[in-house]
Coordinates of C-alpha atoms in Angstrom, one line a residue:
X1 CA -17.0 47.1 -60.3
X2 CA -16.7 47.3 -56.7
X3 CA -12.9 45.4 -56.6
X4 CA -11.9 47.5 -58.7
X5 CA -12.7 50.4 -56.4
X6 CA -11.3 48.5 -53.9
X7 CA -8.1 48.1 -55.1
X8 CA -8.1 52.0 -56.5
X9 CA -8.9 53.1 -52.6
X10 CA -5.8 51.1 -51.2
X11 CA -3.6 52.3 -54.0
X12 CA -4.4 56.1 -53.3
X13 CA -4.2 55.7 -49.3
X14 CA -0.8 57.4 -47.8
X15 CA -0.3 55.4 -45.1
X16 CA -0.1 52.0 -46.8
X17 CA 3.8 52.2 -46.5
X18 CA 3.7 52.8 -42.7
X19 CA 1.2 49.7 -42.5
X20 CA 3.3 47.3 -44.5
X21 CA 6.6 48.6 -42.5
X22 CA 5.2 48.1 -39.3
X23 CA 3.9 44.6 -40.1
X24 CA 7.4 43.8 -41.6
X25 CA 8.8 45.0 -38.4
X26 CA 7.2 42.9 -36.0
X27 CA 7.5 39.7 -38.0
X28 CA 11.3 40.2 -37.8
X29 CA 10.7 40.9 -33.6
X30 CA 8.9 37.9 -33.5
X31 CA 11.5 35.6 -35.8
X32 CA 14.0 36.5 -33.7
X33 CA 12.4 36.0 -30.7
X34 CA 11.4 32.1 -31.5
X35 CA 15.1 31.9 -32.6
X36 CA 16.9 33.2 -29.4
X37 CA 14.0 31.4 -26.8
X38 CA 12.4 28.7 -28.1
X39 CA 12.3 26.6 -24.8
X40 CA 10.7 29.5 -22.9
X41 CA 7.0 27.7 -23.3
X42 CA 8.5 24.3 -22.9
X43 CA 7.9 22.9 -19.2
X44 CA 10.2 19.9 -19.3
X45 CA 13.3 22.3 -20.3
X46 CA 11.9 25.6 -18.3
X47 CA 14.5 27.8 -17.8
X48 CA 15.0 27.5 -14.0
X49 CA 15.6 30.9 -13.0
X50 CA 13.8 33.3 -15.9
X51 CA 10.8 31.6 -17.0
X52 CA 7.9 30.1 -14.6
X53 CA 6.0 27.7 -17.2
X54 CA 2.9 25.2 -16.3
X55 CA 3.4 21.8 -15.8
X56 CA 2.4 19.4 -18.6
X57 CA -1.0 17.7 -18.2
X58 CA -0.5 14.5 -16.0
X59 CA -1.4 11.5 -17.7
X60 CA -3.8 11.0 -14.4
X61 CA -5.0 14.5 -12.8
X62 CA -6.6 12.3 -10.1
X63 CA -3.4 10.9 -9.3
X64 CA -1.6 14.0 -8.8
X65 CA -4.0 16.3 -6.7
X66 CA -3.5 20.0 -6.8
X67 CA 0.4 19.3 -7.2
X68 CA 1.2 20.1 -10.4
X69 CA 0.7 23.7 -10.7
X70 CA 4.1 26.0 -10.9
X71 CA 6.1 22.5 -10.9
X72 CA 7.6 23.3 -14.4
X73 CA 10.8 24.7 -13.1
X74 CA 12.3 26.8 -10.1
X75 CA 10.7 30.5 -9.5
X76 CA 13.5 32.6 -8.5
X77 CA 12.7 35.2 -6.1
X78 CA 13.1 38.9 -7.2
X79 CA 16.1 40.8 -6.6
X80 CA 18.0 37.6 -5.8
X81 CA 21.0 36.6 -8.0
X82 CA 22.0 32.9 -9.2
X83 CA 19.8 30.7 -6.5
X84 CA 21.6 27.4 -5.3
X85 CA 19.1 24.7 -5.0
X86 CA 20.7 22.7 -2.3
X87 CA 21.4 26.0 0.2
X88 CA 18.1 26.5 2.5
X89 CA 15.6 25.7 5.3
X90 CA 12.7 23.3 5.7
X91 CA 9.1 24.7 5.6
X92 CA 5.8 23.6 6.5
X93 CA 3.9 21.7 3.1
X94 CA 0.3 20.8 4.4
X95 CA -0.3 19.0 1.2
X96 CA 2.4 16.4 1.8
X97 CA 3.0 13.5 1.2
X98 CA 2.4 12.8 -2.5
X99 CA 2.0 8.7 -2.0
X100 CA 1.8 6.4 1.5
X101 CA 2.6 3.0 2.4
X102 CA -0.4 1.6 1.1
X103 CA -0.3 3.1 -2.1
X104 CA 3.4 2.4 -2.5
X105 CA 4.6 -1.7 -2.7
X106 CA 8.2 -0.3 -3.1
X107 CA 8.7 0.2 0.5
X108 CA 11.6 -1.4 2.5
X109 CA 10.0 -3.0 5.7
X110 CA 12.9 -1.4 7.8
X111 CA 11.7 2.1 6.1
X112 CA 8.0 1.4 6.5
X113 CA 7.3 3.6 9.4
X114 CA 4.1 4.0 9.3
X115 CA 3.1 0.6 9.3
X116 CA 4.8 -0.2 12.0
X117 CA 3.1 2.6 14.6
X118 CA 4.9 5.4 14.2
X119 CA 2.7 7.5 15.9
X120 CA 3.6 11.3 14.5
X121 CA 2.6 12.2 10.7
X122 CA 4.5 15.9 10.6
X123 CA 7.6 14.3 9.5
X124 CA 6.2 14.1 5.9
X125 CA 4.7 17.6 5.9
X126 CA 8.0 19.5 5.0
X127 CA 9.2 20.7 1.4
X128 CA 12.5 22.1 0.7
X129 CA 12.5 25.7 0.3
X130 CA 16.1 27.3 -1.2
X131 CA 17.3 30.1 -0.3
X132 CA 16.3 33.0 -3.3
X133 CA 14.1 30.7 -5.3
X134 CA 11.1 28.2 -5.0
X135 CA 12.2 24.3 -5.4
X136 CA 8.9 22.4 -7.4
X137 CA 7.7 19.7 -6.0
X138 CA 8.1 16.6 -7.9
X139 CA 6.2 15.9 -10.9
X140 CA 6.1 12.1 -12.0
X141 CA 4.7 12.8 -15.5
X142 CA 7.4 15.2 -16.0
X143 CA 10.1 13.2 -14.6
X144 CA 9.2 10.3 -16.8
X145 CA 8.8 12.5 -20.0
X146 CA 12.4 13.7 -19.6
X147 CA 13.6 9.9 -19.3
X148 CA 11.7 8.4 -21.6
X149 CA 14.2 5.8 -23.6
X150 CA 16.5 6.3 -20.7
X151 CA 18.1 4.4 -18.1
X152 CA 19.3 5.0 -14.1
X153 CA 21.4 3.5 -12.0
X154 CA 21.9 3.9 -8.3
X155 CA 25.4 2.7 -7.2
X156 CA 26.3 2.4 -3.0
X157 CA 24.6 1.0 0.0
X158 CA 21.4 0.4 1.5
X159 CA 20.9 4.2 1.3
X160 CA 21.0 4.3 -2.6
X161 CA 18.5 1.8 -2.5
X162 CA 16.2 3.7 -0.1
X163 CA 16.9 6.7 -2.4
X164 CA 15.6 4.2 -5.4
X165 CA 12.7 2.9 -3.4
X166 CA 11.4 6.5 -2.8
X167 CA 11.8 7.5 -6.6
X168 CA 9.7 4.4 -7.8
X169 CA 7.0 5.4 -5.1
X170 CA 7.0 8.8 -6.3
X171 CA 6.2 7.5 -9.5
X172 CA 3.5 4.9 -8.6
X173 CA 1.1 7.8 -9.0
X174 CA 1.8 8.0 -12.8
X175 CA 3.2 4.0 -13.4
X176 CA 4.0 0.8 -11.4
X177 CA 7.3 -0.3 -13.1
X178 CA 8.0 -4.3 -13.9
X179 CA 10.5 -6.5 -12.3
X180 CA 13.2 -7.0 -15.4
X181 CA 16.4 -8.3 -13.1
X182 CA 19.0 -10.7 -14.4
X183 CA 19.4 -11.8 -11.4
X184 CA 17.2 -13.2 -8.5
X185 CA 19.5 -11.4 -6.0
X186 CA 18.0 -8.6 -4.3
X187 CA 20.7 -6.3 -4.2
X188 CA 21.4 -6.1 -7.9
X189 CA 17.3 -5.2 -9.4
X190 CA 16.0 -4.1 -12.6
X191 CA 12.9 -2.1 -12.9
X192 CA 11.0 -0.9 -16.3
X193 CA 8.4 1.4 -17.0
X194 CA 7.0 0.0 -20.0
X195 CA 5.2 3.0 -21.1
X196 CA 8.4 5.3 -21.7
X197 CA 10.9 2.3 -21.9
X198 CA 12.4 3.7 -18.8
X199 CA 15.1 1.2 -16.7
X200 CA 15.9 1.9 -13.1
X201 CA 18.8 -0.1 -11.7
X202 CA 20.4 -0.6 -7.9
X203 CA 23.6 -2.0 -7.9
X204 CA 25.2 -3.2 -4.5
X205 CA 28.7 -1.7 -3.6
X206 CA 28.8 -0.4 0.0
X207 CA 32.5 0.2 -0.3
X208 CA 32.4 1.2 -4.1
X209 CA 35.7 -0.7 -4.8
X210 CA 36.1 -4.6 -4.5
X211 CA 35.8 -5.5 -0.7
X212 CA 35.1 -8.9 1.0
X213 CA 33.7 -9.7 4.4
X214 CA 36.8 -11.4 6.6
X215 CA 34.7 -11.6 9.6
X216 CA 30.8 -11.7 10.1
X217 CA 31.7 -10.4 13.7
X218 CA 35.1 -8.7 13.7
X219 CA 35.6 -6.5 16.6
X220 CA 32.3 -4.5 16.7
X221 CA 30.0 -7.4 16.1
X222 CA 29.0 -5.6 12.6
X223 CA 31.7 -7.7 11.0
X224 CA 35.1 -7.1 9.4
X225 CA 35.8 -6.3 5.7
X226 CA 38.9 -6.2 3.5
X227 CA 39.2 -3.3 0.9
X228 CA 40.9 -3.8 -1.9
X229 CA 41.5 0.2 -2.3
X230 CA 43.0 0.3 -6.1
X231 CA 40.7 -2.1 -7.2
X232 CA 37.4 -1.8 -9.3
X233 CA 34.2 -3.6 -8.0
X234 CA 33.3 -5.5 -11.1
X235 CA 30.2 -6.2 -10.1
X236 CA 29.0 -2.2 -10.7
X237 CA 32.1 -0.9 -13.0
X238 CA 31.4 -3.9 -16.0
X239 CA 27.5 -2.9 -16.1
X240 CA 26.6 0.5 -16.4
X241 CA 28.1 1.3 -20.0
X242 CA 24.7 1.4 -21.5
X243 CA 23.2 4.0 -18.7
X244 CA 22.6 7.2 -19.4
X245 CA 22.0 8.1 -15.5
X246 CA 24.7 7.0 -12.7
X247 CA 24.0 8.2 -9.0
X248 CA 26.7 7.5 -7.2
X249 CA 27.0 7.1 -3.1
X250 CA 28.4 5.8 -0.2
X251 CA 29.4 6.7 3.6
X252 CA 27.9 4.8 6.7
X253 CA 29.7 1.6 5.8
X254 CA 33.2 2.9 6.0
X255 CA 32.5 3.3 9.7
X256 CA 33.2 -0.6 10.2
X257 CA 36.3 -2.4 11.0
X258 CA 38.1 -2.6 7.4
X259 CA 41.4 -4.0 6.4
X260 CA 42.8 -1.9 3.6
X261 CA 44.8 -3.4 0.7
X262 CA 46.7 -1.6 -2.4
X263 CA 48.9 -3.6 -4.5
X264 CA 47.3 -6.9 -2.9
X265 CA 49.0 -5.8 0.4
X266 CA 48.0 -4.7 3.7
X267 CA 48.6 -1.2 4.0
X268 CA 47.1 -0.5 7.5
X269 CA 43.4 -0.8 8.8
X270 CA 40.7 0.3 10.8
X271 CA 40.2 -1.0 14.1
X272 CA 41.0 -4.6 12.6
X273 CA 42.9 -5.4 15.7
X274 CA 45.4 -7.3 14.1
X275 CA 48.9 -8.1 15.3
X276 CA 51.4 -5.9 12.9
X277 CA 48.8 -3.6 11.3
X278 CA 48.8 0.1 11.6
X279 CA 45.8 1.5 12.7
X280 CA 44.7 4.1 10.5
X281 CA 41.8 6.5 10.0
X282 CA 39.0 5.4 8.1
X283 CA 39.0 8.2 5.9
X284 CA 42.2 6.8 4.7
X285 CA 40.1 4.3 3.0
X286 CA 37.2 6.2 1.9
X287 CA 39.0 8.8 0.4
X288 CA 40.7 6.0 -1.9
X289 CA 37.5 4.1 -2.4
X290 CA 36.1 7.1 -4.2
X291 CA 39.3 8.2 -5.9
X292 CA 39.5 4.4 -7.7
X293 CA 35.5 4.7 -8.4
X294 CA 35.5 8.2 -10.1
X295 CA 38.5 6.4 -11.9
X296 CA 36.7 3.3 -12.7
X297 CA 34.1 5.8 -14.6
X298 CA 36.6 7.9 -16.4
X299 CA 38.6 4.6 -18.0
X300 CA 34.9 3.2 -19.3
X301 CA 35.7 4.1 -22.7
X302 CA 32.0 3.1 -23.6
X303 CA 30.1 5.0 -21.3
X304 CA 28.7 8.6 -22.0
X305 CA 25.8 9.0 -18.9
X306 CA 26.3 11.5 -16.6
X307 CA 27.3 10.5 -13.2
X308 CA 25.7 12.2 -10.3
X309 CA 27.7 12.6 -7.0
X310 CA 24.9 12.0 -4.0
X311 CA 26.8 13.5 -0.9
X312 CA 26.5 12.0 2.4
X313 CA 23.5 11.9 4.2
X314 CA 24.6 12.5 8.3
X315 CA 23.0 10.1 10.6
X316 CA 21.3 11.7 14.0
X317 CA 21.6 9.2 17.0
X318 CA 21.7 11.1 20.1
X319 CA 21.7 10.2 23.9
X320 CA 24.1 7.4 22.8
X321 CA 25.9 5.2 20.5
X322 CA 23.8 3.3 17.9
X323 CA 24.9 -0.2 20.0
X324 CA 24.0 1.7 23.3
X325 CA 20.7 3.1 23.2
X326 CA 21.3 6.1 21.0
X327 CA 18.1 7.1 19.2
X328 CA 16.5 10.0 16.9
X329 CA 12.8 10.9 18.3
X330 CA 13.0 14.3 17.3
X331 CA 9.6 15.5 15.2
X332 CA 10.5 18.5 13.4
X333 CA 13.4 19.6 11.3
X334 CA 16.2 21.8 12.5
X335 CA 16.5 24.9 11.4
X336 CA 19.9 26.0 9.4
X337 CA 21.2 28.0 12.7
X338 CA 20.4 25.1 15.1
X339 CA 23.1 22.9 14.1
X340 CA 26.3 22.8 12.1
X341 CA 28.0 20.2 10.0
X342 CA 31.3 19.2 12.1
X343 CA 34.0 16.3 12.9
X344 CA 33.4 12.9 11.4
X345 CA 29.8 14.3 9.1
X346 CA 32.4 17.0 7.6
X347 CA 35.5 15.2 7.1
X348 CA 33.4 12.9 5.0
X349 CA 31.7 15.4 2.9
X350 CA 35.1 17.4 2.2
X351 CA 36.6 14.1 1.0
X352 CA 33.6 13.5 -1.4
X353 CA 33.8 17.0 -3.0
X354 CA 37.5 17.1 -3.0
X355 CA 37.1 13.9 -5.0
X356 CA 34.8 14.7 -6.7
X357 CA 36.5 18.1 -8.6
X358 CA 39.4 15.7 -9.5
X359 CA 37.3 13.3 -10.9
X360 CA 35.4 16.1 -13.1
X361 CA 38.5 17.7 -14.2
X362 CA 39.8 14.6 -15.7
X363 CA 36.5 13.6 -16.9
X364 CA 36.2 17.1 -18.8
X365 CA 39.4 15.5 -20.2
X366 CA 37.8 12.4 -21.3
X367 CA 34.5 13.8 -22.3
X368 CA 33.0 12.6 -19.1
X369 CA 30.1 14.1 -17.1
X370 CA 29.7 14.7 -13.2
X371 CA 27.0 16.6 -11.7
X372 CA 26.9 17.2 -7.9
X373 CA 23.8 16.6 -5.8
X374 CA 24.4 17.8 -2.7
X375 CA 21.9 16.7 -0.6
X376 CA 24.1 17.1 2.8
X377 CA 22.7 20.4 4.5
X378 CA 19.2 19.6 3.3
X379 CA 19.7 16.1 5.5
X380 CA 21.5 17.4 7.9
X381 CA 18.4 19.6 9.5
X382 CA 15.9 16.2 9.6
X383 CA 16.9 14.3 12.4
X384 CA 12.7 13.6 12.7
X385 CA 13.2 11.9 9.0
X386 CA 14.4 8.5 10.4
X387 CA 12.6 5.3 11.5
X388 CA 13.8 4.9 14.8
X389 CA 12.3 1.7 16.7
X390 CA 9.7 1.9 13.6
X391 CA 11.1 -0.4 11.3
X392 CA 9.3 -3.6 12.7
X393 CA 6.9 -4.6 15.4
X394 CA 8.2 -4.0 18.9
X395 CA 7.3 -7.8 20.0
X396 CA 9.3 -9.6 16.9
X397 CA 12.2 -11.0 18.3
X398 CA 15.0 -9.2 15.9
X399 CA 18.4 -8.1 16.5
X400 CA 18.0 -4.5 15.2
X401 CA 19.2 -1.2 16.7
X402 CA 17.4 1.9 16.4
X403 CA 17.9 3.0 12.7
X404 CA 18.6 6.9 12.6
X405 CA 20.8 6.2 8.7
X406 CA 17.8 5.4 7.0
X407 CA 14.8 7.5 6.2
X408 CA 11.5 6.6 6.3
X409 CA 8.9 6.5 3.4
X410 CA 7.1 8.8 2.9
X411 CA 10.0 11.2 4.1
X412 CA 12.9 13.7 3.4
X413 CA 14.4 11.4 1.1
X414 CA 11.6 12.3 -1.2
X415 CA 12.9 15.6 -1.8
X416 CA 16.3 14.2 -3.4
X417 CA 13.6 13.7 -6.6
X418 CA 12.8 17.2 -6.2
X419 CA 16.7 17.8 -6.3
X420 CA 17.4 15.5 -9.6
X421 CA 14.4 16.8 -11.5
X422 CA 15.8 19.8 -11.5
X423 CA 19.0 18.8 -12.3
X424 CA 17.4 17.0 -15.7
X425 CA 15.8 19.7 -16.5
X426 CA 19.0 21.9 -16.5
X427 CA 20.9 19.1 -18.6
X428 CA 18.4 19.6 -21.1
X429 CA 19.2 22.9 -21.3
X430 CA 22.6 22.4 -21.0
X431 CA 22.1 19.3 -24.2
X432 CA 20.2 22.1 -26.7
X433 CA 23.1 24.9 -26.1
X434 CA 25.3 22.6 -26.9
X435 CA 23.7 21.9 -30.4
X436 CA 22.6 25.7 -30.8
X437 CA 25.8 27.0 -29.8
X438 CA 28.5 24.4 -30.5
X439 CA 31.6 26.6 -30.8
X440 CA 30.8 28.8 -27.8
X441 CA 30.0 25.8 -25.5
X442 CA 33.4 24.2 -26.6
X443 CA 35.3 27.2 -26.4
X444 CA 33.4 28.4 -22.7
X445 CA 34.6 24.9 -21.3
X446 CA 38.3 24.8 -22.7
X447 CA 40.7 23.7 -20.2
X448 CA 42.7 27.0 -20.5
X449 CA 39.9 29.1 -19.8
X450 CA 40.2 28.5 -15.8
X451 CA 37.3 31.2 -15.2
X452 CA 34.5 29.1 -16.7
X453 CA 36.4 26.6 -14.5
X454 CA 35.8 27.8 -11.6
X455 CA 32.3 26.1 -11.3
X456 CA 29.9 26.3 -7.9
X457 CA 31.6 22.8 -6.8
X458 CA 35.3 24.4 -6.6
X459 CA 34.0 27.2 -4.9
X460 CA 31.8 25.1 -2.3
X461 CA 34.7 23.2 -1.1
X462 CA 36.5 26.5 -0.8
X463 CA 34.4 28.7 1.2
X464 CA 34.8 26.6 4.6
X465 CA 38.1 27.4 4.7
X466 CA 37.7 30.8 4.0
X467 CA 34.8 30.9 6.6
X468 CA 37.3 29.6 9.1
X469 CA 39.4 31.7 8.6
X470 CA 37.5 34.9 9.1
X471 CA 36.5 33.1 12.3
X472 CA 39.7 32.7 13.4
X473 CA 40.4 36.5 12.2
X474 CA 37.4 38.0 14.4
X475 CA 37.8 36.0 17.9
X476 CA 40.9 34.2 17.5
X477 CA 39.6 30.8 19.0
X478 CA 36.1 30.5 17.7
X479 CA 35.6 27.6 15.7
X480 CA 34.2 27.2 12.6
X481 CA 31.9 24.5 13.5
X482 CA 30.3 26.4 16.0
X483 CA 28.9 28.9 13.4
X484 CA 25.5 28.3 12.0
X485 CA 25.4 26.1 9.4
X486 CA 23.8 28.7 6.7
X487 CA 27.7 30.6 7.2
X488 CA 29.4 27.4 6.6
X489 CA 27.6 25.4 3.9
X490 CA 28.2 26.6 0.3
X491 CA 25.3 29.5 0.0
X492 CA 27.3 31.7 1.4
X493 CA 30.2 32.4 -1.3
X494 CA 28.9 35.9 -2.1
X495 CA 28.3 36.7 1.2
X496 CA 32.3 35.7 2.1
X497 CA 33.3 37.9 -0.6
X498 CA 31.8 40.8 0.8
X499 CA 32.8 40.0 4.4
X500 CA 36.2 38.9 3.8
X501 CA 38.0 41.9 2.9
X502 CA 36.0 43.9 5.6
X503 CA 37.2 41.0 8.4
X504 CA 40.7 39.9 6.2
X505 CA 42.5 43.1 4.4
X506 CA 44.3 40.5 2.7
X507 CA 41.8 38.0 2.5
X508 CA 41.6 38.3 -1.2
X509 CA 45.1 36.7 -1.2
X510 CA 44.1 34.2 1.6
X511 CA 46.3 31.0 1.6
X512 CA 43.5 28.1 1.5
X513 CA 44.2 25.7 4.2
X514 CA 42.2 22.5 5.2
X515 CA 40.0 22.9 7.3
X516 CA 40.3 21.4 10.8
X517 CA 39.0 23.2 13.7
X518 CA 35.8 20.6 13.7
X519 CA 37.6 17.6 11.8
X520 CA 38.2 14.8 14.0
X521 CA 41.9 13.6 14.4
X522 CA 40.6 10.1 14.5
X523 CA 37.5 8.0 13.7
X524 CA 35.8 7.0 17.1
X525 CA 35.8 3.2 17.4
X526 CA 32.0 2.3 17.5
X527 CA 30.9 5.9 16.3
X528 CA 27.6 7.2 16.5
X529 CA 27.6 7.2 12.9
X530 CA 28.3 3.7 11.8
X531 CA 25.3 1.7 10.3
X532 CA 23.7 -0.1 12.9
X533 CA 23.3 -4.4 13.5
X534 CA 23.0 -5.7 10.2
X535 CA 20.5 -3.8 8.3
X536 CA 21.7 -3.9 4.4

């Protein structure tokens, strides 16, 4: 009887239609939101510019200290537009470092600065702060979840190995890998994280192309190398088909004496001192080496991974050349207005960007994916991060010079993993969008869509030339290299678009010229940038 009375009461209520209507509308709105923003709460794929989600719970909270908060995604500063994580400043980070030379066994002896008595520790207590947003500190648990079941290869020289060892140390707070190398050769190592089925590998190829040491001494006692600029280095090109991520880099070995071969014939050399061989700039070999390496990647039918170009990280020799007492004794980072990218460093960076753009364009046609891991500005500002003389004991009888090329561990190079993790999260978003909106993605990436093709990488290389033209128009003589790096580096495209019309009336129609104002006319023999001694 009570049940019937209750039914009668509801059936007679005049508010019933309104309540039903409100509930229905609410459910529809919630369904729409969940369809359009399914990843907004997922820390692994966090939308870096719109959401700030908490990090996943670490597998070992005590090992991660208090560093997991706010690590899920980039926090964008209110009012800023698109954030370039590679342009910014170093700011103090008293919580660092996140491992030590006693907790990580993967540190190479020559980069184990604390073991060999470096007296200062502040160089380990800085983090990278991009202009306009916050870059999360590396979260090892999050990284390992993203790469679960995948593989990553570092292709390059000893700085590439330096980067891989930094990553191993950062991941050691969660798990140590086991050695699964197919050869005892230290230059071709493989490591596996068994709990995550994740493989790391390093492939030694300091010139990226086929090369051979012709003389162990050479004109500068650093060896003379034959570079076959149009031939693949099969030590790595035949091994990468199954890798999901490839991080490629090169630089310092190109300062050494080299003989250039093309079509199995000598076409010139870099300070080889051989009779009847034309002396050429090192940039000739550097450009062609990257062109051939990218060609090799684009030619691999079975390689479906993502290729990251890690840009050149300058050395910091001061008060002398590498073999004439040059050293790096600073204990604090530069601010971005205290130094500039110029000379050889600028030329090497520009060559990388230009060859990357060409490879990326060809790769789009072949279904290959290229990404730019642009570490140049951040590392230009870290003269304090090198081992210097703290890579061996003072009393050791070794032929080693002050090391201002590699990076102490822990140290600034750990930030490369911050960059890498954020880029991997962005790949997760791209992958999801590809599945969710396949036709839209295809339309936006079609070759005829020129506006969509105007990527950040394409703008990076043109900003330098535009800024150079603006500077010349302002005073007629000032070299672009004298400008603060923040005005030169790729974060200022929007500012350039605002400044150029006021400075140069025809700025929008500027004929972009190669920036040559501070690009050295020739690589000087015995350059400060040359990798010291026999460190590999």
